[in-house]
Amino acid sequence: MSRLERLIYGSTATGRTDSLINLVAILAESQRNNDRDGLTGALAAHDGRYVQVIEGRSDALDGLLRRLATDNRHRDIVVFSRDPIEARAFSGWCMASARITPAVKGLLDDLMADQTPSPARALAIMREAVAAV
């Protein structure tokens, strides 16, 4: 049996991140795939970038990374961290959409400007953004 891991990554959007149509399409596909693969997590689309925290079995995360590499909706994927975990932070969400409040916007701006963001900080920001939903 695969161990439970948390993957945090960022990427550059090829389409508009402020488009509700784009976001709904990504979330619907992510929810369907993640439900099938036993993955949970959250996605933030902000200022031309994506940040995602995703949790699940290591083999399911490997499959996700393969799909992401060929997904033309984004490019320049940077893995911030991939670590074993004891418990999921987003257990109730096959894919939550982060709510970008003014407070979260500033935090995401700082996070995305950092070339090597702290995984703990990224996780805290995403948890705050999902709690605002």
PDB file of C-alpha atoms in Angstrom:
ATOM      1  CA  MET A   1       0.000   0.000   0.000  1.00  0.00           C
ATOM      2  CA  SER A   2       1.243   3.484  -0.870  1.00  0.00           C
ATOM      3  CA  ARG A   3       1.960   5.971   1.851  1.00  0.00           C
ATOM      4  CA  LEU A   4       0.020   9.192   2.285  1.00  0.00           C
ATOM      5  CA  GLU A   5       1.788  12.301   0.966  1.00  0.00           C
ATOM      6  CA  ARG A   6       1.139  16.011   0.487  1.00  0.00           C
ATOM      7  CA  LEU A   7       2.231  17.735  -2.726  1.00  0.00           C
ATOM      8  CA  ILE A   8       2.347  21.525  -3.003  1.00  0.00           C
ATOM      9  CA  TYR A   9       3.084  23.088  -6.361  1.00  0.00           C
ATOM     10  CA  GLY A  10       2.734  26.298  -8.304  1.00  0.00           C
ATOM     11  CA  SER A  11       2.429  26.939 -12.019  1.00  0.00           C
ATOM     12  CA  THR A  12       1.841  29.684 -14.554  1.00  0.00           C
ATOM     13  CA  ALA A  13      -1.626  29.783 -16.107  1.00  0.00           C
ATOM     14  CA  THR A  14      -1.907  29.850 -19.890  1.00  0.00           C
ATOM     15  CA  GLY A  15      -5.448  31.275 -19.672  1.00  0.00           C
ATOM     16  CA  ARG A  16      -7.050  33.869 -17.459  1.00  0.00           C
ATOM     17  CA  THR A  17      -7.166  33.002 -13.769  1.00  0.00           C
ATOM     18  CA  ASP A  18      -9.915  35.557 -13.189  1.00  0.00           C
ATOM     19  CA  SER A  19     -12.246  33.737 -15.600  1.00  0.00           C
ATOM     20  CA  LEU A  20     -15.041  31.916 -13.796  1.00  0.00           C
ATOM     21  CA  ILE A  21     -15.526  29.652 -16.839  1.00  0.00           C
ATOM     22  CA  ASN A  22     -11.861  28.553 -16.760  1.00  0.00           C
ATOM     23  CA  LEU A  23     -11.938  27.959 -13.012  1.00  0.00           C
ATOM     24  CA  VAL A  24     -15.178  25.973 -13.104  1.00  0.00           C
ATOM     25  CA  ALA A  25     -13.798  23.708 -15.864  1.00  0.00           C
ATOM     26  CA  ILE A  26     -10.584  23.045 -13.938  1.00  0.00           C
ATOM     27  CA  LEU A  27     -12.404  22.421 -10.656  1.00  0.00           C
ATOM     28  CA  ALA A  28     -14.953  20.075 -12.233  1.00  0.00           C
ATOM     29  CA  GLU A  29     -12.258  17.963 -13.879  1.00  0.00           C
ATOM     30  CA  SER A  30     -10.099  17.999 -10.739  1.00  0.00           C
ATOM     31  CA  GLN A  31     -13.001  16.979  -8.517  1.00  0.00           C
ATOM     32  CA  ARG A  32     -13.934  14.104 -10.814  1.00  0.00           C
ATOM     33  CA  ASN A  33     -10.346  12.829 -11.145  1.00  0.00           C
ATOM     34  CA  ASN A  34      -9.463  13.349  -7.493  1.00  0.00           C
ATOM     35  CA  ASP A  35     -12.601  11.587  -6.290  1.00  0.00           C
ATOM     36  CA  ARG A  36     -11.703   8.636  -8.525  1.00  0.00           C
ATOM     37  CA  ASP A  37      -8.068   8.604  -7.339  1.00  0.00           C
ATOM     38  CA  GLY A  38      -8.649   9.251  -3.619  1.00  0.00           C
ATOM     39  CA  LEU A  39      -6.985  12.669  -3.676  1.00  0.00           C
ATOM     40  CA  THR A  40      -7.990  15.691  -1.598  1.00  0.00           C
ATOM     41  CA  GLY A  41      -6.804  19.268  -1.709  1.00  0.00           C
ATOM     42  CA  ALA A  42      -7.302  22.882  -2.645  1.00  0.00           C
ATOM     43  CA  LEU A  43      -6.581  25.093  -5.644  1.00  0.00           C
ATOM     44  CA  ALA A  44      -5.947  28.833  -5.737  1.00  0.00           C
ATOM     45  CA  ALA A  45      -6.087  30.650  -9.077  1.00  0.00           C
ATOM     46  CA  HIS A  46      -4.620  34.115  -8.667  1.00  0.00           C
ATOM     47  CA  ASP A  47      -2.888  36.734 -10.784  1.00  0.00           C
ATOM     48  CA  GLY A  48      -1.950  34.403 -13.632  1.00  0.00           C
ATOM     49  CA  ARG A  49      -0.722  31.624 -11.357  1.00  0.00           C
ATOM     50  CA  TYR A  50      -2.027  28.474  -9.734  1.00  0.00           C
ATOM     51  CA  VAL A  51      -1.103  27.094  -6.340  1.00  0.00           C
ATOM     52  CA  GLN A  52      -2.356  23.689  -5.358  1.00  0.00           C
ATOM     53  CA  VAL A  53      -2.101  21.533  -2.262  1.00  0.00           C
ATOM     54  CA  ILE A  54      -2.989  17.926  -3.017  1.00  0.00           C
ATOM     55  CA  GLU A  55      -2.962  14.908  -0.686  1.00  0.00           C
ATOM     56  CA  GLY A  56      -3.193  11.189  -1.268  1.00  0.00           C
ATOM     57  CA  ARG A  57      -1.337   7.966  -1.956  1.00  0.00           C
ATOM     58  CA  SER A  58       2.070   8.369  -3.557  1.00  0.00           C
ATOM     59  CA  ASP A  59       1.060   6.399  -6.659  1.00  0.00           C
ATOM     60  CA  ALA A  60      -2.015   8.619  -7.164  1.00  0.00           C
ATOM     61  CA  LEU A  61       0.170  11.734  -6.850  1.00  0.00           C
ATOM     62  CA  ASP A  62       2.581  10.270  -9.426  1.00  0.00           C
ATOM     63  CA  GLY A  63      -0.363   9.859 -11.824  1.00  0.00           C
ATOM     64  CA  LEU A  64      -1.501  13.419 -11.150  1.00  0.00           C
ATOM     65  CA  LEU A  65       1.967  14.795 -11.896  1.00  0.00           C
ATOM     66  CA  ARG A  66       2.009  12.908 -15.209  1.00  0.00           C
ATOM     67  CA  ARG A  67      -1.381  14.427 -16.139  1.00  0.00           C
ATOM     68  CA  LEU A  68      -0.291  17.909 -15.067  1.00  0.00           C
ATOM     69  CA  ALA A  69       2.821  17.712 -17.253  1.00  0.00           C
ATOM     70  CA  THR A  70       0.611  17.423 -20.361  1.00  0.00           C
ATOM     71  CA  ASP A  71      -2.150  19.824 -19.252  1.00  0.00           C
ATOM     72  CA  ASN A  72      -2.061  22.827 -21.596  1.00  0.00           C
ATOM     73  CA  ARG A  73      -3.907  25.077 -19.117  1.00  0.00           C
ATOM     74  CA  HIS A  74      -0.664  25.795 -17.317  1.00  0.00           C
ATOM     75  CA  ARG A  75       3.100  25.615 -17.661  1.00  0.00           C
ATOM     76  CA  ASP A  76       6.273  26.017 -15.600  1.00  0.00           C
ATOM     77  CA  ILE A  77       5.172  23.656 -12.830  1.00  0.00           C
ATOM     78  CA  VAL A  78       7.341  24.037  -9.731  1.00  0.00           C
ATOM     79  CA  VAL A  79       6.992  21.504  -6.922  1.00  0.00           C
ATOM     80  CA  PHE A  80       7.388  23.377  -3.643  1.00  0.00           C
ATOM     81  CA  SER A  81       7.258  20.218  -1.540  1.00  0.00           C
ATOM     82  CA  ARG A  82       6.233  16.585  -1.497  1.00  0.00           C
ATOM     83  CA  ASP A  83       6.322  15.003   1.916  1.00  0.00           C
ATOM     84  CA  PRO A  84       4.827  12.073   3.818  1.00  0.00           C
ATOM     85  CA  ILE A  85       1.946  13.033   6.108  1.00  0.00           C
ATOM     86  CA  GLU A  86       0.059  11.335   8.902  1.00  0.00           C
ATOM     87  CA  ALA A  87      -3.290  12.991   8.188  1.00  0.00           C
ATOM     88  CA  ARG A  88      -4.929  15.050   5.465  1.00  0.00           C
ATOM     89  CA  ALA A  89      -5.450  18.790   5.897  1.00  0.00           C
ATOM     90  CA  PHE A  90      -8.257  18.823   3.283  1.00  0.00           C
ATOM     91  CA  SER A  91      -9.967  15.516   4.052  1.00  0.00           C
ATOM     92  CA  GLY A  92     -13.435  16.837   3.258  1.00  0.00           C
ATOM     93  CA  TRP A  93     -12.521  18.257  -0.153  1.00  0.00           C
ATOM     94  CA  CYS A  94     -11.770  16.291  -3.324  1.00  0.00           C
ATOM     95  CA  MET A  95     -10.833  19.755  -4.647  1.00  0.00           C
ATOM     96  CA  ALA A  96     -11.664  22.950  -2.818  1.00  0.00           C
ATOM     97  CA  SER A  97     -11.527  26.302  -4.542  1.00  0.00           C
ATOM     98  CA  ALA A  98      -9.660  28.839  -2.457  1.00  0.00           C
ATOM     99  CA  ARG A  99     -11.550  32.073  -1.836  1.00  0.00           C
ATOM    100  CA  ILE A 100      -9.327  35.033  -2.594  1.00  0.00           C
ATOM    101  CA  THR A 101     -10.281  37.573   0.059  1.00  0.00           C
ATOM    102  CA  PRO A 102      -8.271  40.809   0.378  1.00  0.00           C
ATOM    103  CA  ALA A 103      -6.251  39.253   3.221  1.00  0.00           C
ATOM    104  CA  VAL A 104      -5.581  36.049   1.259  1.00  0.00           C
ATOM    105  CA  LYS A 105      -4.705  38.069  -1.859  1.00  0.00           C
ATOM    106  CA  GLY A 106      -1.791  39.732  -0.076  1.00  0.00           C
ATOM    107  CA  LEU A 107      -0.572  36.427   1.315  1.00  0.00           C
ATOM    108  CA  LEU A 108      -0.772  34.775  -2.120  1.00  0.00           C
ATOM    109  CA  ASP A 109       1.058  37.716  -3.733  1.00  0.00           C
ATOM    110  CA  ASP A 110       3.928  37.233  -1.279  1.00  0.00           C
ATOM    111  CA  LEU A 111       3.885  33.439  -1.638  1.00  0.00           C
ATOM    112  CA  MET A 112       3.974  33.561  -5.435  1.00  0.00           C
ATOM    113  CA  ALA A 113       6.790  36.130  -5.432  1.00  0.00           C
ATOM    114  CA  ASP A 114       8.956  33.753  -3.373  1.00  0.00           C
ATOM    115  CA  GLN A 115      11.087  31.437  -5.544  1.00  0.00           C
ATOM    116  CA  THR A 116      11.257  28.809  -2.775  1.00  0.00           C
ATOM    117  CA  PRO A 117       8.167  29.269  -0.623  1.00  0.00           C
ATOM    118  CA  SER A 118       7.874  27.538   2.695  1.00  0.00           C
ATOM    119  CA  PRO A 119       5.575  24.480   2.390  1.00  0.00           C
ATOM    120  CA  ALA A 120       4.190  25.173   5.862  1.00  0.00           C
ATOM    121  CA  ARG A 121       3.378  28.760   4.874  1.00  0.00           C
ATOM    122  CA  ALA A 122       1.758  27.649   1.603  1.00  0.00           C
ATOM    123  CA  LEU A 123      -0.359  25.113   3.487  1.00  0.00           C
ATOM    124  CA  ALA A 124      -1.429  27.702   6.077  1.00  0.00           C
ATOM    125  CA  ILE A 125      -2.434  30.196   3.373  1.00  0.00           C
ATOM    126  CA  MET A 126      -4.443  27.576   1.492  1.00  0.00           C
ATOM    127  CA  ARG A 127      -6.187  26.424   4.675  1.00  0.00           C
ATOM    128  CA  GLU A 128      -7.110  30.045   5.430  1.00  0.00           C
ATOM    129  CA  ALA A 129      -8.411  30.535   1.889  1.00  0.00           C
ATOM    130  CA  VAL A 130     -10.563  27.407   2.070  1.00  0.00           C
ATOM    131  CA  ALA A 131     -11.879  28.334   5.519  1.00  0.00           C
ATOM    132  CA  ALA A 132     -13.152  31.570   3.966  1.00  0.00           C
ATOM    133  CA  VAL A 133     -15.352  29.595   1.533  1.00  0.00           C
TER     134      VAL A 133
END
